[in-house]
mmCIF file of C-alpha atoms in Angstrom:
data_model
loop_
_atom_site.group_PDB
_atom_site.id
_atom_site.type_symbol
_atom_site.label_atom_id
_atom_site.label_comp_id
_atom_site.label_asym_id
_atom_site.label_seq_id
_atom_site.Cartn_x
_atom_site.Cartn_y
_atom_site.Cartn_z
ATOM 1 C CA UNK A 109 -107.358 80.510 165.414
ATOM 2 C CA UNK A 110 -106.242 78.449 168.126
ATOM 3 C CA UNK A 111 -103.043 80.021 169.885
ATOM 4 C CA UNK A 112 -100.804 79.262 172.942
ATOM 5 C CA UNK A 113 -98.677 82.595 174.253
ATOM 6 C CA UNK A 114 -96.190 83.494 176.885
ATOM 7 C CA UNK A 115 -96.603 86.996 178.703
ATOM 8 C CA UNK A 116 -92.696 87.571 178.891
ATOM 9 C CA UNK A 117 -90.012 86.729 175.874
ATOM 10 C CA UNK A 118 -86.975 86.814 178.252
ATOM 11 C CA UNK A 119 -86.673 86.233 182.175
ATOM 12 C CA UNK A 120 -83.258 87.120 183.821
ATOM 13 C CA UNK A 121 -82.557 85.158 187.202
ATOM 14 C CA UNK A 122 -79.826 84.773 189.962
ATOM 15 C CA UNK A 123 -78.772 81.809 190.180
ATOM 16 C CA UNK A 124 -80.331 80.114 193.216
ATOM 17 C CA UNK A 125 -83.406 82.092 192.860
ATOM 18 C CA UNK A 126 -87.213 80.144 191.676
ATOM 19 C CA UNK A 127 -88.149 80.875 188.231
ATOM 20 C CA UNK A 128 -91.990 81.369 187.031
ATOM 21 C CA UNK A 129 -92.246 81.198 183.198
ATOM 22 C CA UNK A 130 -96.151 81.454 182.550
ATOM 23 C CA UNK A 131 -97.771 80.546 179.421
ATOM 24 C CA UNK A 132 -102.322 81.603 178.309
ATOM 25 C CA UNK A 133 -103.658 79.201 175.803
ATOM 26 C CA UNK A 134 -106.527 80.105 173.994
ATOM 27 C CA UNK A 135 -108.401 76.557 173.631
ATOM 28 C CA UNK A 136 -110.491 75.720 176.686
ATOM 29 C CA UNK A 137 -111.172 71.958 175.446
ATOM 30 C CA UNK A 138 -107.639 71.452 175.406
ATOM 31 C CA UNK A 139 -106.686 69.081 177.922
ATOM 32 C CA UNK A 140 -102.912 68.335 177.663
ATOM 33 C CA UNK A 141 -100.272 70.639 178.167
ATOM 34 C CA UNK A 142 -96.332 70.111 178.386
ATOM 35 C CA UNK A 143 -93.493 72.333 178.909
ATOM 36 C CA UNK A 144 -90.273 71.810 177.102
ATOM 37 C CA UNK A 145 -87.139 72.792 177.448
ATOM 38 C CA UNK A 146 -85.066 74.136 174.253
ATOM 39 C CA UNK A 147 -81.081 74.556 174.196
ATOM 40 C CA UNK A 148 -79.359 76.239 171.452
ATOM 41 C CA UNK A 149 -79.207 73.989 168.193
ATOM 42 C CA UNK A 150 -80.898 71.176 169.838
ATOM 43 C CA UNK A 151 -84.052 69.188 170.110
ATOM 44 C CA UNK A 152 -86.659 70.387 172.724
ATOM 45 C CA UNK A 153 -86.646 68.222 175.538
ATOM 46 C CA UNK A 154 -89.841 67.357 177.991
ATOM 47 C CA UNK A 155 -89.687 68.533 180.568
ATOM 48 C CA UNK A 156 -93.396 68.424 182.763
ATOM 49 C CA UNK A 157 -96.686 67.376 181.316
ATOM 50 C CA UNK A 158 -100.318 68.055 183.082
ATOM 51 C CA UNK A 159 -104.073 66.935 182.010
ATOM 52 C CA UNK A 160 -106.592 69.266 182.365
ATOM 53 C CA UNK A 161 -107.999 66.969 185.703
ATOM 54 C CA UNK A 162 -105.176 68.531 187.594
ATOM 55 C CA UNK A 163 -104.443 71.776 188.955
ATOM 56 C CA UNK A 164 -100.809 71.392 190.353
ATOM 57 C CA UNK A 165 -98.000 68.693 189.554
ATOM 58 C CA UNK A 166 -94.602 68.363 190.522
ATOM 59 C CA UNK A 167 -91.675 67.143 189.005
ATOM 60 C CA UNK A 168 -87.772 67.100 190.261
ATOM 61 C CA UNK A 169 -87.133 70.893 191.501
ATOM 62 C CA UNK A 170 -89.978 71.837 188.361
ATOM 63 C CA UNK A 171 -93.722 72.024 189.469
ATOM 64 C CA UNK A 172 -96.469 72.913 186.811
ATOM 65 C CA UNK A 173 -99.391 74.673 187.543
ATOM 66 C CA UNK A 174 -102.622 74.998 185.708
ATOM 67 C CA UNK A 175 -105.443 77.673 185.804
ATOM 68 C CA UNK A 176 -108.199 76.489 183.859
ATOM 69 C CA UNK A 177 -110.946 79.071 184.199
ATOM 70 C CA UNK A 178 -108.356 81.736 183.274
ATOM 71 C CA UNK A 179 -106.486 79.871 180.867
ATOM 72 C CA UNK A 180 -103.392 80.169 182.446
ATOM 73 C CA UNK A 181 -100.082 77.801 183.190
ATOM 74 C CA UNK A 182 -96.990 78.323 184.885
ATOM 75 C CA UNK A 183 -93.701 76.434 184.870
ATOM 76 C CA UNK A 184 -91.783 77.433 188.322
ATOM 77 C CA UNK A 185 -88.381 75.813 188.275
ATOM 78 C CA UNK A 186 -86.738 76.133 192.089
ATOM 79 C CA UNK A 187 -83.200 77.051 192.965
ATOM 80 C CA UNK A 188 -82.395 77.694 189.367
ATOM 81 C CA UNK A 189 -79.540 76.422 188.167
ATOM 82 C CA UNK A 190 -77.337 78.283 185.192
ATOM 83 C CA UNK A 191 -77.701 74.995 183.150
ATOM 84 C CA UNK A 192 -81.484 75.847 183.228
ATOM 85 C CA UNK A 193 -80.815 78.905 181.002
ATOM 86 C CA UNK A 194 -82.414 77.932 177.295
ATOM 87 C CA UNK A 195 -85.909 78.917 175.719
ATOM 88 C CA UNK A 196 -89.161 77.048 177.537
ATOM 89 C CA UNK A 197 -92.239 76.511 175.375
ATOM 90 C CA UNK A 198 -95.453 75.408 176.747
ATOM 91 C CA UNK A 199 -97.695 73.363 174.535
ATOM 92 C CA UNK A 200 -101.509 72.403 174.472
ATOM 93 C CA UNK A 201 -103.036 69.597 172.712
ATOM 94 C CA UNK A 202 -105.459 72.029 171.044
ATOM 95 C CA UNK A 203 -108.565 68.764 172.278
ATOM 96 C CA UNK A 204 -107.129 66.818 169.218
ATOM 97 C CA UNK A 205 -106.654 63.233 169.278
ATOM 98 C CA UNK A 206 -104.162 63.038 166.736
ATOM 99 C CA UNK A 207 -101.270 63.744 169.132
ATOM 100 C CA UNK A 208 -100.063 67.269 167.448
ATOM 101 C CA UNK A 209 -98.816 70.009 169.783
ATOM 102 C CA UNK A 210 -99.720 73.440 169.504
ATOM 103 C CA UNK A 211 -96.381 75.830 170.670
ATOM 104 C CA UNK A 212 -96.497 78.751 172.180
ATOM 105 C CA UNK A 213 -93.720 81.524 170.861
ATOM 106 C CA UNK A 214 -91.109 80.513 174.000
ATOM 107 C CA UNK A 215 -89.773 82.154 176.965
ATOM 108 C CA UNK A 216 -85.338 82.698 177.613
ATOM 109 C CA UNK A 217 -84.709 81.809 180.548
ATOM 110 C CA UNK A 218 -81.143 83.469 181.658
ATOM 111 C CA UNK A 219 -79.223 82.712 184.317
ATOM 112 C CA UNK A 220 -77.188 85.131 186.091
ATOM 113 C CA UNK A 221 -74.180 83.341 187.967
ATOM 114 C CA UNK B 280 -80.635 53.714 173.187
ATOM 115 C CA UNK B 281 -84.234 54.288 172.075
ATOM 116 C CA UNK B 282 -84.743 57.429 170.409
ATOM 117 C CA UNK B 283 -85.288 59.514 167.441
ATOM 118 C CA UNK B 284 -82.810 60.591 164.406
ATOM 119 C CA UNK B 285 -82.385 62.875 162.431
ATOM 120 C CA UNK B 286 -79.617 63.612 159.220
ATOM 121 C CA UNK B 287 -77.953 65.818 158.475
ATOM 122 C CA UNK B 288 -77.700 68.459 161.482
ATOM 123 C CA UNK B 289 -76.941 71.352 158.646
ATOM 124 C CA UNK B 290 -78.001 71.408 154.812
ATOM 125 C CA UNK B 291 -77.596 74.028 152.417
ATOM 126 C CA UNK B 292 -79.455 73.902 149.629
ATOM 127 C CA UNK B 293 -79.245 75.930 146.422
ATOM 128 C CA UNK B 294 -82.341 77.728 144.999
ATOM 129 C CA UNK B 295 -84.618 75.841 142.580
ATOM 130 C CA UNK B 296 -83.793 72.601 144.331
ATOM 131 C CA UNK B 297 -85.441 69.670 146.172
ATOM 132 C CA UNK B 298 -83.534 68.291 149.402
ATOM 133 C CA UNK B 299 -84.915 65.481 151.905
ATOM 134 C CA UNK B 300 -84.630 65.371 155.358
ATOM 135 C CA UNK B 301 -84.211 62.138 157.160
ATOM 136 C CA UNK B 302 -85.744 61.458 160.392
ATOM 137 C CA UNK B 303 -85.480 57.625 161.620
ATOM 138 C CA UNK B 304 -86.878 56.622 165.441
ATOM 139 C CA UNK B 305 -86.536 53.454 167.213
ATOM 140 C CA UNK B 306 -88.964 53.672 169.700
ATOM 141 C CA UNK B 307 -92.084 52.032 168.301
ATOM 142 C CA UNK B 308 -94.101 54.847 167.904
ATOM 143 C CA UNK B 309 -97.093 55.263 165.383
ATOM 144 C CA UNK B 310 -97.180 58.457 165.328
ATOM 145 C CA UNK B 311 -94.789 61.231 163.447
ATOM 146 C CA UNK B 312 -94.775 64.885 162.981
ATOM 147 C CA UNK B 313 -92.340 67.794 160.957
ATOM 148 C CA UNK B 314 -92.193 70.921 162.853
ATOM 149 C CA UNK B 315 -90.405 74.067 161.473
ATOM 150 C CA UNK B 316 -88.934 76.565 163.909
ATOM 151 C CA UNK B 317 -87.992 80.289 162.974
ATOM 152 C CA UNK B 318 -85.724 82.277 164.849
ATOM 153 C CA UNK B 319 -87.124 83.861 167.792
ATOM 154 C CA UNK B 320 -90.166 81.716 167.505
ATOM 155 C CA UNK B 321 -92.297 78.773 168.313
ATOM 156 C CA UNK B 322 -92.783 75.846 166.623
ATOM 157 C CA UNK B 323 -95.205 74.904 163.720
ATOM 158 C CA UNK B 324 -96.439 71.701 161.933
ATOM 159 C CA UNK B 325 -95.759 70.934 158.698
ATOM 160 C CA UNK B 326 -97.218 67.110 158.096
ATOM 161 C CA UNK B 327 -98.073 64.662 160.356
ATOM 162 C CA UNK B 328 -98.864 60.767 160.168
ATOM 163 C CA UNK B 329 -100.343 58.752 162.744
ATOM 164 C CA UNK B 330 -100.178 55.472 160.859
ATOM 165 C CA UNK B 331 -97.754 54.129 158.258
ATOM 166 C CA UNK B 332 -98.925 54.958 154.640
ATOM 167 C CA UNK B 333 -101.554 57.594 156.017
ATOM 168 C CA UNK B 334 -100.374 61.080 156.535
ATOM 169 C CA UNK B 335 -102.007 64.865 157.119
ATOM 170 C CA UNK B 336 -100.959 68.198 156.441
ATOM 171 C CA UNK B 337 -99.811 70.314 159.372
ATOM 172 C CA UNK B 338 -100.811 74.581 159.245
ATOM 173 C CA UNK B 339 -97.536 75.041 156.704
ATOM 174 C CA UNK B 340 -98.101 72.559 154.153
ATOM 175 C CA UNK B 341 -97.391 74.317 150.990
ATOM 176 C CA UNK B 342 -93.931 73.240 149.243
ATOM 177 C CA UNK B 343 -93.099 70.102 151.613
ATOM 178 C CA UNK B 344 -94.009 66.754 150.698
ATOM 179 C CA UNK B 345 -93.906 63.646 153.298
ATOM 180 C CA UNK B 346 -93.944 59.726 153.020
ATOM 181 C CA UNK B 347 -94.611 56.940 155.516
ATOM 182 C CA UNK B 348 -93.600 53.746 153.862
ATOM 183 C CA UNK B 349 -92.335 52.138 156.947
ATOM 184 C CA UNK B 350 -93.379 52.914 160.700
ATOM 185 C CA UNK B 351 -89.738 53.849 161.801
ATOM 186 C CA UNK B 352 -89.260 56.626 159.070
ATOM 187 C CA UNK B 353 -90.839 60.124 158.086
ATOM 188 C CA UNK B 354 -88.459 61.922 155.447
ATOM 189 C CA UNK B 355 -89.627 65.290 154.621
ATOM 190 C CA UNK B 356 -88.878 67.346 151.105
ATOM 191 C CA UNK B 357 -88.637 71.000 150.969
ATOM 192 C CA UNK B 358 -89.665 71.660 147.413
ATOM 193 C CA UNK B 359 -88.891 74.062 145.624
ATOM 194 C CA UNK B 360 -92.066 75.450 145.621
ATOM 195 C CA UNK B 361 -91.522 76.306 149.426
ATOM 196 C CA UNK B 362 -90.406 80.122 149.235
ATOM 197 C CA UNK B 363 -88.506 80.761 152.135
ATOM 198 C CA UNK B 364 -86.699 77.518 153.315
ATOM 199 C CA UNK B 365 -83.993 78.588 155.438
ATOM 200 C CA UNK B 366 -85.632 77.413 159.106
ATOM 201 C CA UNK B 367 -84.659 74.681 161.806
ATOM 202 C CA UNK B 368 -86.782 71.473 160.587
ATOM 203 C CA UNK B 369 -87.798 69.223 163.832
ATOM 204 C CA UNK B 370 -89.323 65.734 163.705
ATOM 205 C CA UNK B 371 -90.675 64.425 166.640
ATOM 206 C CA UNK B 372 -92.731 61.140 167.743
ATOM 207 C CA UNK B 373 -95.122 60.099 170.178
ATOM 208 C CA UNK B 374 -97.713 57.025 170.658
ATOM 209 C CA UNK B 375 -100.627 57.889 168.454
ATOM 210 C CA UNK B 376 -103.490 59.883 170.236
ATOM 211 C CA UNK B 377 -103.514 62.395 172.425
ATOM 212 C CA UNK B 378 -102.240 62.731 176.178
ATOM 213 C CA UNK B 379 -99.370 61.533 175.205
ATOM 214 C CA UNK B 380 -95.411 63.545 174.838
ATOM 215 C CA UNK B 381 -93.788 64.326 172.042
ATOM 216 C CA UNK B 382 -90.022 63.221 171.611
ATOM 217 C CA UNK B 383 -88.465 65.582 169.293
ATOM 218 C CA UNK B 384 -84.868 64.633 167.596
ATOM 219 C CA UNK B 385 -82.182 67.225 167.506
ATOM 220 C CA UNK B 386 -82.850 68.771 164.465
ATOM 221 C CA UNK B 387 -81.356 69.629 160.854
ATOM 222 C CA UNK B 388 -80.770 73.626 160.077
ATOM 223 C CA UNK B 389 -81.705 74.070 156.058
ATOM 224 C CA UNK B 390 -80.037 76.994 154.662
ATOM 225 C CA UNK B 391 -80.353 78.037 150.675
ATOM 226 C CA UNK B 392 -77.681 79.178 149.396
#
């Protein structure tokens, strides 16, 4: 069945350092894909989105990066910042037109001060 | 402020019982969905509806019900039919189709007791 997965379930950072949380989906007619970011006991929270027509987008200090012939996406946050510790989960749109999300299992991002 | 509801933040819930869970949003969107998230994991669909009085079933159906009487609401109700409850129940909106982010609200924990 369809699938999105991370490579790493926890990344430990200085603070100050770039972050790359990377994400494979398993759909290639998927053409949507967002990251979002998850704090304890909330709501995840959007973060960067990117359609399949791009290869590279940038956000504020976040840039996303897409790899479509190997299936591949990357979330690099710069100069990370310990409020940027919390779970990241990438999502792909699965090439449904309904608008559901298809989450990967989520990367923890920690912080080290 | 535009944005998406949902009450109560924690429920407990004894076995054998029904409870709803009460997700309201504001920002005009046709679309709904009911995510559950386990500990340590991503998260799944339960039901979603793209249009009032029209709804689907998600990949974890079995034991919920949903209604979508009015465009602004999307209760769910774990039944008790549903086995193992206890999870972190998200709702989330978007404009119908895909392409388009996901808003999530913050979330109600369900635990049985």
């Amino acid at each position: 069945g369809e699938s999105v997965g991370l490579h790493l379930p926890t990344l430990s950072v200085q603070e100050g350092d770039n972050s790359i949380i990377n994400c494979a989906y398993s759909n290639s007619a998927s053409d949507y894909f967002i990251w979002y970011k998850q704090e304890s006991g909330k709501g995840p929270q959007f973060i960067i989105d990117i359609r399949s027509n791009m290869d590279k987008r940038q956000g504020q200090r976040v840039t996303v990066l897409l790899n479509k012939t190997v299936k591949h996406l990357s979330l690099q946050i710069a100069a990370t910042q310990p409020g940027d510790s919390a779970v990241y989960f990438c999502a792909e749109n699965g090439a449904s037109n309904t608008g559901k999300l298809i989450f990967g299992q989520g990367t923890t991002l920690q912080v080290k001060p | 402020d535009g944005g998406i509801t949902q009450s109560p933040k924690y429920l407990f819930r004894k076995e054998g019982q029904n409870v709803t869970l009460s997700c309201e949003q504001n920002l005009n969107h046709d679309a709904m969905y009911w995510y559950r998230q386990d500990p340590g994991q991503g998260l799944r669909l339960i039901y979603y509806s793209q249009i009032v009085n029209d709804f689907q079933k998600g990949d974890i159906a079995e034991g919920y019900s949903v209604s979508r009487e009015k465009k602004e609401s999307f209760p769910l109700t774990v039944t008790s039919a549903q086995k193992n409850p206890t999870a972190f129940y998200l709702c989330a909106s978007s404009i119908a189709g895909s392409g388009t982010e996901a808003f999530f609200g913050q979330g109600t924990r369900l635990t049985v007791v």
